[in-house]
Short mmCIF file of C-alpha atoms in Angstrom, two decimals:
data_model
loop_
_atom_site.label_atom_id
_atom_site.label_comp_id
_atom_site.label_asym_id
_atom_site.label_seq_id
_atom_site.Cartn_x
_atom_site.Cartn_y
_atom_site.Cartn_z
CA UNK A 1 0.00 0.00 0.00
CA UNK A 2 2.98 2.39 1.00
CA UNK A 3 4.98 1.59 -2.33
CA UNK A 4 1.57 2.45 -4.21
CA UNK A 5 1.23 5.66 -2.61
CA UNK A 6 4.60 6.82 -2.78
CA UNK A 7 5.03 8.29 -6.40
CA UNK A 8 1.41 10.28 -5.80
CA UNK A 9 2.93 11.29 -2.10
CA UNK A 10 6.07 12.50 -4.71
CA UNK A 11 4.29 14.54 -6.89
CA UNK A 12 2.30 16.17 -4.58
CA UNK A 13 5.00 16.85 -2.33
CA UNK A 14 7.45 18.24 -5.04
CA UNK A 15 5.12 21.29 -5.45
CA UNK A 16 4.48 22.22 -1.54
CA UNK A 17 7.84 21.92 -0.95
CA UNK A 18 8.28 24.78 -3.96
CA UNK A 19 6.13 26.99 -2.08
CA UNK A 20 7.28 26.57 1.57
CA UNK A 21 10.49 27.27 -0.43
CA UNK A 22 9.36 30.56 -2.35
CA UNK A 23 7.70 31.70 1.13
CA UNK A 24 10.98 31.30 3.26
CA UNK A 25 13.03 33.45 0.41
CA UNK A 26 10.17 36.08 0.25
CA UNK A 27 10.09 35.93 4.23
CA UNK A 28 13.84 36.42 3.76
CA UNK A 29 14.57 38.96 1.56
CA UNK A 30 11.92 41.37 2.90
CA UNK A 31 13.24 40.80 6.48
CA UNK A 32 16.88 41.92 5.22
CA UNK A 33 15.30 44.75 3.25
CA UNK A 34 13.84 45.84 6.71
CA UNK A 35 16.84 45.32 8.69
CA UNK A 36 18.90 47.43 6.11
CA UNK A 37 16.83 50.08 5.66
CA UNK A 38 15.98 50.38 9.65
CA UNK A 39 18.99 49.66 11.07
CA UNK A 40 21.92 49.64 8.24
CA UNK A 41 20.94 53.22 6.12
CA UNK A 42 21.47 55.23 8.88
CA UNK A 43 24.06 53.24 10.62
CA UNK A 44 26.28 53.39 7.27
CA UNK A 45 25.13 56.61 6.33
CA UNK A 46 26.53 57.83 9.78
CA UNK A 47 22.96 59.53 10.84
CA UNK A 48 19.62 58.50 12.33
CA UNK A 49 16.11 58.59 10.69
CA UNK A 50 14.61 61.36 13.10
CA UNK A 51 17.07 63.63 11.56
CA UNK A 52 16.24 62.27 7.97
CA UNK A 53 12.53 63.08 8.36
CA UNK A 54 13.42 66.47 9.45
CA UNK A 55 14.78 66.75 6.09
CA UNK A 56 12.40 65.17 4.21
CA UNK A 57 9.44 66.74 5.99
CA UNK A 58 10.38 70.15 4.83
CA UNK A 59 10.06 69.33 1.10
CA UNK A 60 6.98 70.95 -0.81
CA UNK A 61 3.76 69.21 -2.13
CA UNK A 62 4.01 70.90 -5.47
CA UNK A 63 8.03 69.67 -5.59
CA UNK A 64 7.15 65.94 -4.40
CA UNK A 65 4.60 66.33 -8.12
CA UNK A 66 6.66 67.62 -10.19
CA UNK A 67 9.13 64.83 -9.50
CA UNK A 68 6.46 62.06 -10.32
CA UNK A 69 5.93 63.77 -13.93
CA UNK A 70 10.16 63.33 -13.99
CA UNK A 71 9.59 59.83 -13.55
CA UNK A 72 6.65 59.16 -15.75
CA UNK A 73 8.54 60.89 -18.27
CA UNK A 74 11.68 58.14 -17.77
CA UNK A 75 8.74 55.34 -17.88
CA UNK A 76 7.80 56.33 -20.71
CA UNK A 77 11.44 56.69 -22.56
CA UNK A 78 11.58 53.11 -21.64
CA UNK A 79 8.44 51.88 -23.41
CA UNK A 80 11.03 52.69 -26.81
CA UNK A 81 12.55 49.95 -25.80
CA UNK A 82 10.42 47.54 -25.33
CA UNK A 83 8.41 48.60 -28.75
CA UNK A 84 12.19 48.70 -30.31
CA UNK A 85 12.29 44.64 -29.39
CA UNK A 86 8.48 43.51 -29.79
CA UNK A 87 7.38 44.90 -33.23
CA UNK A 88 4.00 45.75 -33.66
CA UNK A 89 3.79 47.04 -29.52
CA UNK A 90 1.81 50.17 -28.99
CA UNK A 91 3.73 52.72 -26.15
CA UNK A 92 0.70 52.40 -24.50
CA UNK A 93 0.65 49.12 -23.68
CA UNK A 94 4.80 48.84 -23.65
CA UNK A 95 3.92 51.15 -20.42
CA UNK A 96 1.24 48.92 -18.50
CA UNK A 97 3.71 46.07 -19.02
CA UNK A 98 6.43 48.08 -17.89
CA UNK A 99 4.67 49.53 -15.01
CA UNK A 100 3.14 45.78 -14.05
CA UNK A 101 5.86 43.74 -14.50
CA UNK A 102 8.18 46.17 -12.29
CA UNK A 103 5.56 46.22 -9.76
CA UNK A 104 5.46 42.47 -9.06
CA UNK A 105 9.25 42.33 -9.53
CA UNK A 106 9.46 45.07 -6.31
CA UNK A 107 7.95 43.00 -4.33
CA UNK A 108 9.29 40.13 -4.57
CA UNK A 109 13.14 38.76 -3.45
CA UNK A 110 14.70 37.72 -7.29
CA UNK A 111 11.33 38.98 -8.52
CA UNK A 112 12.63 39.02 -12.32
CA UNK A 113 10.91 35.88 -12.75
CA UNK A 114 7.56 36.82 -11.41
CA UNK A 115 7.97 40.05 -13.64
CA UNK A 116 9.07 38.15 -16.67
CA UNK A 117 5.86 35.65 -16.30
CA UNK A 118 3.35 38.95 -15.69
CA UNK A 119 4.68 40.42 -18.57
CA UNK A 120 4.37 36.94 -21.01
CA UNK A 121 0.63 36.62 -19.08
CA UNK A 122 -0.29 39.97 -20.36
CA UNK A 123 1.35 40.12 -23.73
CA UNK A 124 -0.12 36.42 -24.31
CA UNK A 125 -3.58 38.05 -23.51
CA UNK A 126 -3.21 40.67 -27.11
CA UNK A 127 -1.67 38.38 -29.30
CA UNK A 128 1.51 37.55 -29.16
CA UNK A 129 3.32 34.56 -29.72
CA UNK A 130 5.62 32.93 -26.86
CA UNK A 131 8.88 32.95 -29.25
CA UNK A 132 8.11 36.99 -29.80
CA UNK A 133 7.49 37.35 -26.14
CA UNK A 134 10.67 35.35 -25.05
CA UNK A 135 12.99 36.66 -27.88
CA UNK A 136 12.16 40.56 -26.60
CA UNK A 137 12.63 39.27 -23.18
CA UNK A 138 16.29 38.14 -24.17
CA UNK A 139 17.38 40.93 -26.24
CA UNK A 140 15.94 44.06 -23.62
CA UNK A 141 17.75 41.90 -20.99
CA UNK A 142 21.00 41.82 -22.97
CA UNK A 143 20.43 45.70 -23.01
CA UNK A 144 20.04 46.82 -20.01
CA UNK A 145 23.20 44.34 -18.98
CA UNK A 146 25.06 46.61 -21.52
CA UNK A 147 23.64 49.50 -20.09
CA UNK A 148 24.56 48.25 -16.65
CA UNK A 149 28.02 47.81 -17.74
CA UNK A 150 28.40 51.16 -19.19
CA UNK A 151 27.29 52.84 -16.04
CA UNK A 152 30.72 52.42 -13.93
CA UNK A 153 33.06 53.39 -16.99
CA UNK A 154 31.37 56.66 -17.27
CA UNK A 155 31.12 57.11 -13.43
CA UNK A 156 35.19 56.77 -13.56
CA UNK A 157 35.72 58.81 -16.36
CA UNK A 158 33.29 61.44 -14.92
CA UNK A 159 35.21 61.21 -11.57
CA UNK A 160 38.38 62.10 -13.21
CA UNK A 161 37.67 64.49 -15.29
CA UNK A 162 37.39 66.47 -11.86
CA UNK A 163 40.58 65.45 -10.89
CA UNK A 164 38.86 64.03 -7.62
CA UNK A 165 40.59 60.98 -5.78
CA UNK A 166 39.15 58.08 -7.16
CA UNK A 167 38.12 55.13 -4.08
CA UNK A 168 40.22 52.03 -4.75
CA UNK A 169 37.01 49.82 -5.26
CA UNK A 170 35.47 52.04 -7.66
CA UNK A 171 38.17 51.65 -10.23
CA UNK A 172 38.49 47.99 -9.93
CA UNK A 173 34.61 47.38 -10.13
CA UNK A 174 34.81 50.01 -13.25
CA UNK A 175 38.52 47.92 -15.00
CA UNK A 176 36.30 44.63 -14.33
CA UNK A 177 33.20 46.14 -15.73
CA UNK A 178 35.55 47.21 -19.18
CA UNK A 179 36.26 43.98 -19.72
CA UNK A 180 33.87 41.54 -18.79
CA UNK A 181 31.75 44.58 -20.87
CA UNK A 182 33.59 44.36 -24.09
CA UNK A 183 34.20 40.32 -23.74
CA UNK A 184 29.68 40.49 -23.62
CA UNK A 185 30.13 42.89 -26.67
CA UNK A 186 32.78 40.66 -28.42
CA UNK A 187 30.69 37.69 -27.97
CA UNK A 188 27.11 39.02 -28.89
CA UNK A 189 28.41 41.01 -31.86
CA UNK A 190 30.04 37.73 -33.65
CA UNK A 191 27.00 35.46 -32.57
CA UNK A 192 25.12 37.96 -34.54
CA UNK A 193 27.05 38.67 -37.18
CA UNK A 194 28.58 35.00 -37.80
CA UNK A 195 26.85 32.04 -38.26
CA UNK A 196 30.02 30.01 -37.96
CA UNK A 197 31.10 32.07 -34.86
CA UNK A 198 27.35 31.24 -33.30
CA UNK A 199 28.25 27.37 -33.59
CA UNK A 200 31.12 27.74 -31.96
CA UNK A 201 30.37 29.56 -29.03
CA UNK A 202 27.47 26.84 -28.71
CA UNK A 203 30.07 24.20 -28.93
CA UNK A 204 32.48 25.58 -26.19
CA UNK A 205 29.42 26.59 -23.62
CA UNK A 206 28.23 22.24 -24.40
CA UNK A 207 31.53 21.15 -23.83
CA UNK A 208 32.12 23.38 -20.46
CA UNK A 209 28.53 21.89 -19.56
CA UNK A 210 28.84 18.51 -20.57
CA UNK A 211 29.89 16.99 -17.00
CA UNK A 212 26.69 18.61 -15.60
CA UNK A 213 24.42 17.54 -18.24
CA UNK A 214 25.78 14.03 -17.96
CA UNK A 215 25.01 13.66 -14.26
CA UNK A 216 21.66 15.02 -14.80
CA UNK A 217 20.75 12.79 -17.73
CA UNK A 218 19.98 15.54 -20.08
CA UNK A 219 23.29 15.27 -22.08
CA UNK A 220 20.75 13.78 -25.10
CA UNK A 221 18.21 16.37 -25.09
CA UNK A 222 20.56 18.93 -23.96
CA UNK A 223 22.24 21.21 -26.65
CA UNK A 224 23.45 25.02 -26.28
CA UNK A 225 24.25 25.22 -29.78
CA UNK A 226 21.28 24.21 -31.38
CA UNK A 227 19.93 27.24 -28.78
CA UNK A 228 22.03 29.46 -29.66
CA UNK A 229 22.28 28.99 -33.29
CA UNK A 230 18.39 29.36 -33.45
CA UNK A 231 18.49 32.12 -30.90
CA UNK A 232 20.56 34.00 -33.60
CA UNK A 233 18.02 33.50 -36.04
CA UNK A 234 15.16 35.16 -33.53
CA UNK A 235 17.41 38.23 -32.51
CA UNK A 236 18.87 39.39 -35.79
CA UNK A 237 16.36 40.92 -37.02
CA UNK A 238 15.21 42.28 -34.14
CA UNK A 239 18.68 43.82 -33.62
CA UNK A 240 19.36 45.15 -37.50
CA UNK A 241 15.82 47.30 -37.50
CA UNK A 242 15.21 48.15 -33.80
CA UNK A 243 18.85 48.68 -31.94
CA UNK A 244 18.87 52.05 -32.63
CA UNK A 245 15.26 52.44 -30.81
CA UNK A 246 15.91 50.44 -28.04
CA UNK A 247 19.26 52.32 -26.76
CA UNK A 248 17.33 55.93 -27.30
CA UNK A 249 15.17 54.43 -25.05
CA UNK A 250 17.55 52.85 -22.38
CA UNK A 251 19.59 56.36 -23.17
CA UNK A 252 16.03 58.27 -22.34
CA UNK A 253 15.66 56.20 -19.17
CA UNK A 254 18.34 56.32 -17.65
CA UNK A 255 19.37 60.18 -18.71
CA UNK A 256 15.86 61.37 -17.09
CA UNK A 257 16.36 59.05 -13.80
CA UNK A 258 20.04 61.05 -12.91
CA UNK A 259 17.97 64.59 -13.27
CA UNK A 260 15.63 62.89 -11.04
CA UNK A 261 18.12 61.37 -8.94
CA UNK A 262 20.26 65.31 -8.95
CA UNK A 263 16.90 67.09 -8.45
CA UNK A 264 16.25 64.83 -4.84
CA UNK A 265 20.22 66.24 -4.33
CA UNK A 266 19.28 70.02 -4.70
CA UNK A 267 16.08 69.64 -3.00
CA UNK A 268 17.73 68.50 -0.06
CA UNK A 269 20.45 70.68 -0.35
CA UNK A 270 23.29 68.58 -0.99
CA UNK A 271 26.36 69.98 -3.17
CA UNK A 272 28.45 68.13 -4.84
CA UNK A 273 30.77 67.53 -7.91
CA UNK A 274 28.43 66.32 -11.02
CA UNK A 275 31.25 63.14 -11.19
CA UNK A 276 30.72 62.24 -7.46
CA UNK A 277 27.09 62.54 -8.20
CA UNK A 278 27.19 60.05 -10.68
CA UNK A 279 29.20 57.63 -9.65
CA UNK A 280 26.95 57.52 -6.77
CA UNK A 281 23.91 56.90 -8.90
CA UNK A 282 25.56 54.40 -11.10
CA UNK A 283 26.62 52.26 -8.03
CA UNK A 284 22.54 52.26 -7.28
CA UNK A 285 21.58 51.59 -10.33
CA UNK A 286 24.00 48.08 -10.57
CA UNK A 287 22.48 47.42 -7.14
CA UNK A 288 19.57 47.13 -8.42
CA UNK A 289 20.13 43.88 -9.91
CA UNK A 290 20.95 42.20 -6.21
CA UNK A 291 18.34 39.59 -5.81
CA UNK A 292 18.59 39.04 -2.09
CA UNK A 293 15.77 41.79 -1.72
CA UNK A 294 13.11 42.72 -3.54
CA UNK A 295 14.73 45.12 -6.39
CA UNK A 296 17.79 45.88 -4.31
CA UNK A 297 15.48 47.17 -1.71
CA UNK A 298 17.87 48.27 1.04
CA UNK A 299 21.17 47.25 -0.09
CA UNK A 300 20.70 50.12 -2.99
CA UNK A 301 19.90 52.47 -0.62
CA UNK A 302 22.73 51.89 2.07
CA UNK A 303 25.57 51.48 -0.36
CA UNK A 304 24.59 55.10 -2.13
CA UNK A 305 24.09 57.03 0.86
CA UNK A 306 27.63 55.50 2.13
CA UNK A 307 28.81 56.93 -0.98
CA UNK A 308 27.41 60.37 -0.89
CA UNK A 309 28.67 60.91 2.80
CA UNK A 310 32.28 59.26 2.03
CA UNK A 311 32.51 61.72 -0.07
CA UNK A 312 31.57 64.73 1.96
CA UNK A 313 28.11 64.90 1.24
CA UNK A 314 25.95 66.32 5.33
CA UNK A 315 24.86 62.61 6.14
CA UNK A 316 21.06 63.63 6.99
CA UNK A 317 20.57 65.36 3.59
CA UNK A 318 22.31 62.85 1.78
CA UNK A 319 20.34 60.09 2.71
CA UNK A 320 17.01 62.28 2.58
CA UNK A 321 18.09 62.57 -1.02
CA UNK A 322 18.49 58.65 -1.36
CA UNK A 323 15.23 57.96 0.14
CA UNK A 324 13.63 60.52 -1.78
CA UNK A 325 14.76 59.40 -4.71
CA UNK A 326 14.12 55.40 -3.63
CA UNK A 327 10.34 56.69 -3.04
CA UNK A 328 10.09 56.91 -7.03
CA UNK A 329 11.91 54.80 -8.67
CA UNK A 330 10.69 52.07 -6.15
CA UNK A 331 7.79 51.83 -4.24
CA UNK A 332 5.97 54.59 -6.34
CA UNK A 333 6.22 51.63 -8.99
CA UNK A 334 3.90 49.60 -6.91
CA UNK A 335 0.58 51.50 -6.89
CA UNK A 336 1.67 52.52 -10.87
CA UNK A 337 1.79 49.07 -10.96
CA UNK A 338 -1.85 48.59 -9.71
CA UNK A 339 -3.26 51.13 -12.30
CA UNK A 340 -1.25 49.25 -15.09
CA UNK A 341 -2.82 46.18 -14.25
CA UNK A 342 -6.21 47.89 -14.23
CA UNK A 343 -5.55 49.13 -17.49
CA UNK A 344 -4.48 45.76 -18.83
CA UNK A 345 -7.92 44.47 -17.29
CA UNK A 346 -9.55 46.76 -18.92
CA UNK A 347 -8.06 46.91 -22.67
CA UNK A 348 -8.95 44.92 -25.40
CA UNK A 349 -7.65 41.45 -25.68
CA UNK A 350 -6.86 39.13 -28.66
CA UNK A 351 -6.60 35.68 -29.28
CA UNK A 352 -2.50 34.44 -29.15
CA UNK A 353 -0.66 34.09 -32.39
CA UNK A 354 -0.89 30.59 -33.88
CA UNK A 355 2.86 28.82 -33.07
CA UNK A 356 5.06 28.02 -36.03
CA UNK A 357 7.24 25.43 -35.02
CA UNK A 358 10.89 26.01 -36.25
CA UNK A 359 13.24 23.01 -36.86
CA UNK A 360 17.03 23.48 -36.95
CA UNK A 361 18.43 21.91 -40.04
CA UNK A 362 20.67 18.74 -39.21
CA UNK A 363 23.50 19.55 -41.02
CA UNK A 364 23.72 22.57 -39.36
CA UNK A 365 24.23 20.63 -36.14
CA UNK A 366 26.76 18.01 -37.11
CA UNK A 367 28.84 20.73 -37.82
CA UNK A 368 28.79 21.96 -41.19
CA UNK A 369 28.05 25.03 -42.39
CA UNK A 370 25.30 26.10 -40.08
CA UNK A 371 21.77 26.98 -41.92
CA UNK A 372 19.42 29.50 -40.34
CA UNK A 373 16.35 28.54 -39.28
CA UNK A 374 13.58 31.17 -40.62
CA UNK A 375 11.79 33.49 -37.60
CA UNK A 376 8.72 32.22 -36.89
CA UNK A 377 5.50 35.50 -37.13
CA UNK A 378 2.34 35.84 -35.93
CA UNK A 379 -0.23 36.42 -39.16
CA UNK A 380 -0.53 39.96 -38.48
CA UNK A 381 2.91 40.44 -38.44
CA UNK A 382 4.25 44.22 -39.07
CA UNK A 383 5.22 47.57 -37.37
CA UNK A 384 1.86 49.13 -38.61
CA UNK A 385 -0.19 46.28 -37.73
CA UNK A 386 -2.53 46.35 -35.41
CA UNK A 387 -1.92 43.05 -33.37
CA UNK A 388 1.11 42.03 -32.81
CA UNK A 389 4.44 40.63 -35.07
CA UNK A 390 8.00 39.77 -33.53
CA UNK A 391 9.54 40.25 -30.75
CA UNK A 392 10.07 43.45 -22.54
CA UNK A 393 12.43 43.88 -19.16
CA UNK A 394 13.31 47.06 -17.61
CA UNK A 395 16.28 48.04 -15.58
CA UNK A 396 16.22 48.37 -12.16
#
């Protein structure tokens, strides 16, 4: 009776055990948010929070709204990329799936994936195919990675152009960001441009992974360069006709969130070099990215105000600013978020694009010269269409 029961018990099991798992990390991750931003902002920051309200309180209605049309404006620079890598995506709805997606990724430890599935739930729900929806996903996240790397090298540069005294770890995190950036570069450049360099970047990631997939029993099924050759297929086009759209955009964003993030500066009267300044918003913005808390809740916070007063910045102000400016880009997101997903509720929906399945040629796999697999697109398929044709993920 117990050995009939057991594979049921297994399956049944398999998923609770997911869940406890997913509450514990939620649990987790919001408790070290709160324990940062409590106890570890003000500690760092070298002040205490009765003096940071002081600050903040003395900021202007009229001020706190014309900062939230600042940062609608850098939503809505964004949306260019997301219509730059999902053709046939209105701005309008590129900004409810901005707005939602961010909004469950905030609130959630490692929340990428929970944005990533709202975002394929609601573009699913006007039309467009999974391959579209997971080859923009892939191409605005190799974006905003770029982006990400870009940030430090200008933060140096900007330092010392002032001929300020550059911190130790600065420079190395800005050297390693060079040249893991331009290795990315190196790498996505000839997988695009080479069909013979795509093959062989598949063959070097199977063979590095071929001990793993082995002991997993996957090593038949298994095959990066199959992925990535038709990967390249899916992306090119995407890149050739929209690359120039999606970096305005990413450009946009992040241009309009630094005059947001030098505005919360002036407001609470903090002076400082423009380089300074921007080194300390670049280190937030790669913080963003830490998955232990939800969006970098906390650790983003700490490590900029520790920044801004390391460099002279009046520790109060300073981290007024950086809570100021964390009030916008981070939890004003969540009840943006609410209205997106009212929106999406509310708009019109469309039945999903019919899937095309795409097979890879074989001699392309037994290593000859590699075929490309033709895109698959949706019947309405076009920039001027009204549904949707090819090929979203925000920064943090």
């Amino acid at each position: 009776m117990s050995g009939e029961a057991t594979p049921q018990t297994g399956r049944q099991l398999k998923p609770a055990r997911s869940r406890v798992r997913q509450v514990v990390q939620v649990a987790l991750g919001l408790g070290l948010a709160v324990g940062l931003l409590v106890w570890g902002l003000p500690y760092f920051a070298k002040t205490t929070w009765a003096e940071v309200f002081t600050v903040l309180g003395s900021i202007p209605a009229a001020t706190a709204g014309g900062l939230l049309l600042l940062l609608l404006l850098g939503l809505w620079c964004y949306t260019f990329t997301l219509t730059g890598s999902l053709h046939g995506l209105r701005h309008w709805q590129a900004l409810i799936v901005n707005v939602a997606g961010s909004s469950v990724g905030n609130l959630l430890p490692g929340g990428g994936a929970a944005g990533l599935a709202a975002t394929y739930t609601i573009c699913r729900s006007w039309g467009f195919s999974r391959r579209d929806i997971s080859t923009s996903a892939i191409v605005t996240g190799v974006w905003n990675v770029l982006a990400r790397i870009a940030l430090p090298v200008i933060a140096i540069v900007a330092l010392y152009s002032g001929a300020e005294n550059v911190p130790s770890a600065l420079e190395d995190a800005a050297l390693a960001a060079t040249f893991s950036g331009v290795a990315i570069i190196v790498v996505f450049v000839s997988v695009l441009a080479s069909e013979r360099a795509a093959l062989l970047v598949g063959q070097g990631v199977d063979k590095a992974f071929r001990p793993l997939t082995r002991r997993s029993g996957r090593s038949r099924t298994m095959s990066v360069r199959a992925l990535v050759i038709d990967l390249r297929a899916r992306i090119n086009d995407i890149v050739r006709t929209g690359w120039l759209k999606m970096t305005l955009g990413l450009v946009g964003y992040f241009s309009v969130y630094f005059v947001l993030f030098v505005l919360c500066l002036r407001i609470t009267n903090v002076e400082m070099f423009y380089g300074q300044v921007f080194a300390a918003y670049a280190i937030g913005r790669l913080l963003t990215a830490v998955g232990v808390t939800p969006g970098g809740l906390g650790v983003t916070e700490t490590a900029t105000a520790a920044a801004l007063v390391a460099w002279g910045a009046h520790p109060a102000n300073a981290t007024a600013a950086v809570v100021l400016f964390s009030v916008y880009t981070h939890l004003m997101e969540i009840p943006l978020g609410a209205l997106g997903w009212l929106a999406w509720s509310l708009s019109p929906k469309k039945e999903a694009a019919e899937e095309f399945p795409v097979e890879v040629p074989r001699e392309s796999l037994a290593g000859g010269e590699p075929a490309v697999p033709p895109a698959a697109t949706s019947p309405d398929a076009g920039p001027d269409a009204g549904g949707p044709g090819r090929p979203p993920r925000r920064p943090g």
